[in-house]
Tab-separated table of C-alpha atoms in Angstrom:
chain	number	residue	atom	x	y	z
A	1	MET	CA	-8.716	10.281	21.913
A	2	ASP	CA	-5.521	9.835	20.447
A	3	LEU	CA	-4.925	10.158	16.468
A	4	PHE	CA	-5.132	6.498	15.974
A	5	GLU	CA	-8.872	6.148	17.793
A	6	ILE	CA	-9.501	9.407	16.113
A	7	MET	CA	-8.180	7.371	12.521
A	8	ASP	CA	-10.416	4.313	12.949
A	9	ARG	CA	-13.264	6.018	13.752
A	10	ALA	CA	-13.206	8.502	10.807
A	11	ALA	CA	-12.129	5.268	8.563
A	12	LEU	CA	-15.650	4.079	9.742
A	13	HIS	CA	-17.265	7.328	8.463
A	14	VAL	CA	-15.047	7.097	5.016
A	15	ARG	CA	-16.058	3.258	3.997
A	16	GLU	CA	-19.015	4.930	5.240
A	17	ALA	CA	-18.917	7.870	2.262
A	18	GLY	CA	-17.706	5.538	-0.157
A	19	ALA	CA	-20.536	2.708	0.082
A	20	ARG	CA	-22.292	5.495	-0.884
A	21	ILE	CA	-20.793	6.078	-4.053
A	22	VAL	CA	-20.559	2.554	-5.037
A	23	HIS	CA	-24.130	2.254	-4.641
A	24	VAL	CA	-25.410	4.894	-6.511
A	25	SER	CA	-26.676	4.501	-10.427
A	26	LYS	CA	-26.860	7.263	-11.438
A	27	SER	CA	-26.704	11.091	-9.605
A	28	ILE	CA	-28.100	14.549	-11.014
A	29	VAL	CA	-24.905	16.741	-12.384
A	30	HIS	CA	-24.323	20.094	-12.579
A	31	GLU	CA	-22.013	22.313	-13.931
A	32	LYS	CA	-19.017	24.268	-12.188
A	33	GLU	CA	-16.874	27.342	-13.033
A	34	GLY	CA	-13.934	26.189	-15.804
A	35	HIS	CA	-14.138	23.635	-18.358
A	36	TYR	CA	-15.136	20.561	-17.538
A	37	ASN	CA	-15.847	20.688	-14.209
A	38	TYR	CA	-18.740	19.570	-12.851
A	39	VAL	CA	-20.805	18.780	-9.047
A	40	THR	CA	-22.777	15.584	-8.388
A	41	GLU	CA	-25.647	15.623	-5.847
A	42	THR	CA	-23.502	12.888	-4.606
A	43	ASP	CA	-20.763	14.677	-3.564
A	44	VAL	CA	-22.752	17.408	-1.946
A	45	ALA	CA	-24.750	14.534	0.237
A	46	ILE	CA	-21.786	12.949	0.900
A	47	GLN	CA	-19.558	16.377	1.899
A	48	ASP	CA	-22.583	17.056	4.256
A	49	TYR	CA	-22.124	13.615	6.256
A	50	LEU	CA	-18.963	13.864	6.046
A	51	ARG	CA	-18.991	17.499	7.801
A	52	VAL	CA	-21.662	16.104	10.569
A	53	GLU	CA	-19.535	12.956	11.777
A	54	LEU	CA	-16.315	14.301	11.120
A	55	SER	CA	-17.037	17.199	13.423
A	56	ARG	CA	-18.104	14.729	15.886
A	57	LEU	CA	-14.973	13.085	16.338
A	58	LEU	CA	-13.148	16.611	17.026
A	59	PRO	CA	-16.040	19.008	18.259
A	60	GLU	CA	-13.151	22.063	18.361
A	61	SER	CA	-12.480	21.050	14.138
A	62	ARG	CA	-12.897	23.028	11.433
A	63	PHE	CA	-14.189	22.287	7.677
A	64	PHE	CA	-12.412	22.814	4.763
A	65	ALA	CA	-13.633	20.986	1.934
A	66	GLU	CA	-14.520	21.545	-2.010
A	67	GLU	CA	-18.808	22.122	-2.289
A	68	GLN	CA	-18.041	25.121	-0.279
A	69	GLU	CA	-17.195	28.382	0.763
A	70	ASN	CA	-14.092	28.163	2.283
A	71	ASP	CA	-12.290	30.522	5.041
A	72	VAL	CA	-8.489	30.762	5.152
A	73	LEU	CA	-6.412	28.106	7.260
A	74	THR	CA	-6.163	28.681	10.888
A	75	ASP	CA	-3.438	26.336	13.375
A	76	ALA	CA	-6.547	25.025	14.475
A	77	TYR	CA	-7.754	21.056	13.997
A	78	THR	CA	-9.109	21.250	10.708
A	79	TRP	CA	-10.301	18.095	8.282
A	80	VAL	CA	-9.829	18.893	4.691
A	81	VAL	CA	-11.941	16.726	2.011
A	82	ASP	CA	-13.105	15.772	-0.973
A	83	PRO	CA	-16.355	13.974	-1.045
A	84	ILE	CA	-15.319	12.438	-4.570
A	85	ASP	CA	-12.255	13.224	-6.100
A	86	GLY	CA	-12.743	11.673	-9.395
A	87	THR	CA	-16.012	13.085	-9.984
A	88	MET	CA	-15.695	12.745	-13.746
A	89	ASN	CA	-14.919	8.921	-13.521
A	90	PHE	CA	-17.542	8.878	-10.865
A	91	ILE	CA	-20.193	10.096	-13.922
A	92	ALA	CA	-18.889	8.329	-16.463
A	93	ASN	CA	-18.808	5.143	-14.362
A	94	ARG	CA	-15.170	4.026	-14.522
A	95	HIS	CA	-14.588	2.920	-10.264
A	96	ALA	CA	-11.796	5.272	-10.590
A	97	SER	CA	-12.974	7.578	-8.128
A	98	CYS	CA	-12.184	8.056	-3.953
A	99	VAL	CA	-12.868	9.497	-0.891
A	100	SER	CA	-9.816	11.745	0.862
A	101	VAL	CA	-9.614	13.250	4.070
A	102	ALA	CA	-6.503	14.791	6.093
A	103	LEU	CA	-6.235	15.943	9.141
A	104	LEU	CA	-4.627	19.644	9.740
A	105	LYS	CA	-3.251	21.065	12.574
A	106	ASP	CA	-1.228	23.807	12.525
A	107	GLN	CA	-2.043	24.046	8.586
A	108	GLN	CA	-0.127	20.445	8.068
A	109	PRO	CA	-1.588	17.530	7.605
A	110	VAL	CA	-1.145	14.481	10.549
A	111	MET	CA	-3.452	12.329	9.388
A	112	ALA	CA	-4.664	11.177	5.900
A	113	LEU	CA	-7.550	8.658	4.441
A	114	ILE	CA	-7.577	7.346	1.005
A	115	TYR	CA	-10.624	5.279	-0.037
A	116	GLN	CA	-11.238	3.730	-3.222
A	117	PRO	CA	-14.296	1.733	-2.100
A	118	TYR	CA	-14.397	-0.326	-5.563
A	119	LEU	CA	-11.159	-2.078	-4.733
A	120	ASP	CA	-11.562	-1.698	-1.243
A	121	GLU	CA	-8.192	-0.136	-0.166
A	122	LEU	CA	-8.040	2.033	2.651
A	123	PHE	CA	-4.997	4.127	2.720
A	124	THR	CA	-3.944	5.513	6.377
A	125	ALA	CA	-0.987	7.145	7.688
A	126	ILE	CA	-0.561	9.240	10.713
A	127	LYS	CA	2.533	11.455	10.787
A	128	GLY	CA	5.147	9.761	12.213
A	129	ALA	CA	3.731	6.011	11.878
A	130	GLY	CA	4.097	5.158	8.491
A	131	ALA	CA	1.925	4.323	5.578
A	132	MET	CA	-1.006	1.487	5.376
A	133	LEU	CA	-2.937	-0.024	2.631
A	134	ASN	CA	-5.578	-2.123	4.183
A	135	GLY	CA	-3.519	-2.294	7.712
A	136	ARG	CA	-0.421	-3.272	5.943
A	137	PRO	CA	2.415	-0.874	5.486
A	138	ILE	CA	3.547	0.818	2.268
A	139	HIS	CA	6.365	2.575	0.343
A	140	ALA	CA	7.396	4.243	-2.387
A	141	GLY	CA	9.188	2.368	-5.243
A	142	SER	CA	12.397	2.460	-6.860
A	143	ARG	CA	12.319	2.797	-10.868
A	144	PRO	CA	14.861	5.093	-12.330
A	145	PHE	CA	13.401	7.985	-13.897
A	146	GLU	CA	13.882	6.443	-17.815
A	147	LYS	CA	12.077	3.221	-16.296
A	148	ALA	CA	9.216	5.369	-14.541
A	149	LEU	CA	6.035	4.957	-14.915
A	150	ILE	CA	4.314	8.392	-14.389
A	151	ASP	CA	0.184	9.844	-13.461
A	152	LEU	CA	0.178	12.818	-15.158
A	153	GLY	CA	-2.831	15.339	-14.298
A	154	THR	CA	-3.845	17.490	-16.999
A	155	SER	CA	-5.325	20.359	-14.962
A	156	PRO	CA	-8.274	20.439	-17.641
A	157	TYR	CA	-10.497	23.741	-16.284
A	158	TYR	CA	-7.413	25.888	-16.596
A	159	ALA	CA	-6.474	26.279	-20.700
A	160	GLU	CA	-3.694	28.446	-19.450
A	161	LEU	CA	-2.034	25.098	-18.376
A	162	ALA	CA	-2.318	23.434	-21.238
A	163	ASP	CA	0.829	24.010	-23.192
A	164	ALA	CA	2.875	23.884	-20.115
A	165	THR	CA	0.857	20.705	-19.475
A	166	ALA	CA	1.642	19.091	-23.252
A	167	TYR	CA	5.157	19.866	-22.260
A	168	CYS	CA	5.780	17.427	-19.512
A	169	PHE	CA	3.328	15.443	-21.390
A	170	GLY	CA	6.329	14.914	-23.663
A	171	GLN	CA	9.245	14.922	-21.807
A	172	PHE	CA	8.172	12.145	-19.419
A	173	LEU	CA	7.455	10.236	-22.306
A	174	LYS	CA	11.153	10.852	-24.437
A	175	GLN	CA	12.566	10.743	-20.922
A	176	GLY	CA	10.591	8.398	-18.876
A	177	GLY	CA	9.212	5.178	-19.131
A	178	ASP	CA	5.189	5.583	-20.026
A	179	ILE	CA	2.686	7.654	-18.722
A	180	ARG	CA	-0.816	6.938	-17.519
A	181	ARG	CA	-4.020	9.132	-16.799
A	182	VAL	CA	-5.911	8.304	-13.230
A	183	GLY	CA	-8.330	11.241	-13.714
A	184	SER	CA	-8.241	11.139	-9.407
A	185	ALA	CA	-5.400	12.711	-8.019
A	186	ALA	CA	-5.822	11.339	-4.719
A	187	LEU	CA	-5.314	8.050	-5.988
A	188	ASP	CA	-2.566	8.975	-8.176
A	189	CYS	CA	-0.967	10.095	-4.671
A	190	CYS	CA	-2.008	6.907	-3.475
A	191	ASP	CA	0.027	4.785	-6.438
A	192	ILE	CA	3.272	7.193	-5.878
A	193	ALA	CA	2.496	6.095	-2.121
A	194	CYS	CA	2.734	2.306	-2.949
A	195	GLY	CA	4.625	2.229	-5.621
A	196	ARG	CA	2.682	1.411	-8.422
A	197	ALA	CA	3.463	4.976	-9.938
A	198	ASP	CA	7.059	6.592	-10.133
A	199	VAL	CA	6.108	10.221	-10.530
A	200	PHE	CA	2.981	12.142	-10.301
A	201	CYS	CA	2.399	15.780	-11.680
A	202	GLU	CA	-0.256	18.148	-11.498
A	203	LEU	CA	0.730	22.046	-12.385
A	204	ARG	CA	-2.837	23.449	-10.246
A	205	LEU	CA	-4.281	20.914	-7.442
A	206	SER	CA	-6.421	22.148	-4.880
A	207	PRO	CA	-6.164	21.099	-1.460
A	208	TRP	CA	-8.367	19.022	-0.949
A	209	ASP	CA	-7.062	17.092	-4.338
A	210	PHE	CA	-3.783	16.604	-2.456
A	211	ALA	CA	-3.818	17.431	1.179
A	212	ALA	CA	-4.131	13.878	2.546
A	213	GLY	CA	-1.893	11.826	-0.042
A	214	ALA	CA	0.735	14.632	0.893
A	215	LEU	CA	0.828	13.059	3.765
A	216	LEU	CA	0.684	9.025	2.583
A	217	ILE	CA	3.519	9.699	0.258
A	218	ALA	CA	5.988	11.154	2.981
A	219	GLU	CA	4.783	8.930	5.470
A	220	ALA	CA	5.659	5.946	3.078
A	221	GLY	CA	9.327	7.628	2.395
A	222	GLY	CA	8.414	8.965	-1.047
A	223	CYS	CA	8.788	12.929	-2.449
A	224	PHE	CA	6.332	15.843	-2.265
A	225	ALA	CA	7.068	19.224	-3.948
A	226	MET	CA	5.390	22.259	-4.651
A	227	PRO	CA	7.696	23.419	-7.767
A	228	TYR	CA	6.021	26.959	-8.159
A	229	GLU	CA	5.838	27.447	-4.451
A	230	ALA	CA	8.770	28.950	-1.733
A	231	GLU	CA	7.167	26.877	1.007
A	232	ILE	CA	4.800	23.380	0.844
A	233	SER	CA	1.014	24.660	2.115
A	234	PHE	CA	-2.203	23.609	2.406
A	235	GLY	CA	-4.306	26.437	1.967
A	236	LYS	CA	-4.727	27.027	-2.187
A	237	PRO	CA	-4.015	26.053	-5.597
A	238	ALA	CA	-0.966	24.563	-6.474
A	239	CYS	CA	1.122	22.771	-8.339
A	240	ILE	CA	1.714	19.340	-7.148
A	241	LEU	CA	5.040	16.832	-7.932
A	242	ALA	CA	5.525	13.391	-6.087
A	243	ALA	CA	7.762	11.118	-7.026
A	244	ASN	CA	10.100	8.075	-5.866
A	245	PRO	CA	13.117	9.388	-4.146
A	246	LEU	CA	15.236	7.921	-7.857
A	247	CYS	CA	12.980	10.069	-9.815
A	248	ILE	CA	12.232	13.353	-7.768
A	249	ASP	CA	15.372	15.464	-9.424
A	250	ASP	CA	14.596	14.004	-13.450
A	251	ALA	CA	10.799	14.895	-12.808
A	252	LEU	CA	11.243	18.617	-11.439
A	253	ARG	CA	13.188	19.688	-13.766
A	254	ILE	CA	10.605	18.963	-16.250
A	255	ILE	CA	7.942	21.069	-14.562
A	256	LYS	CA	10.589	23.742	-13.734
A	257	GLU	CA	11.439	23.687	-17.441
A	258	ALA	CA	7.235	23.898	-18.280
A	259	LYS	CA	6.692	26.931	-16.286
A	260	ARG	CA	8.001	29.365	-19.163
A	261	LEU	CA	4.508	28.142	-21.358
A	262	ILE	CA	2.033	29.099	-18.217
A	263	ARG	CA	-0.203	31.672	-19.921
């Protein structure tokens, strides 16, 4: 199978995973390490389902996901999966959660699927083939920074990032347009890819939060960066910045200024 056929088949499983999110009225919740960090039994059940079904599409592939212990990335085909991105939104019944799946080769994303089941929105991308929403091409926006709508993640698990995040909030509000807090990094990335927002930043995210979104943004003509890293990597947590091309420089400046406040 080529990547397009694999994506078509993977999309069926991602949609099924999303249906399981919507149809669960209540799920048992467990605390994880870190402040305000939770996992539900639905997260685990969906991840188990996707591990089985995605592995069948590429029997030689590996699986790298949120609710498991992960080995170091290799150059092999690797599925990077967040079964419910926006778990707290899911727990609170806020209808702003999604399933995020990326396929990596040589440690870089070559395929992305992000499904928002409450709106029946499936964002997809294959490297070099553009980005789509429900099969139609999407593109990053073109608002300048002074008019930008900014999605800001708060990294609530990491107290040492609170002051730097607050600095970003203040500067974005003073110099940009307005700010939103979505509660799902993958959906934040979708916002950038289709022009619903102009900047997204969070000072620490894990690869399953951004691997699919990074490819989606790049294929939609947006900019994706890791301001505190020497190079973009998908094997460890990192500070993430995504923006339309008119906003990237101003946003990058603010995020680099904020680094001095990290304890």
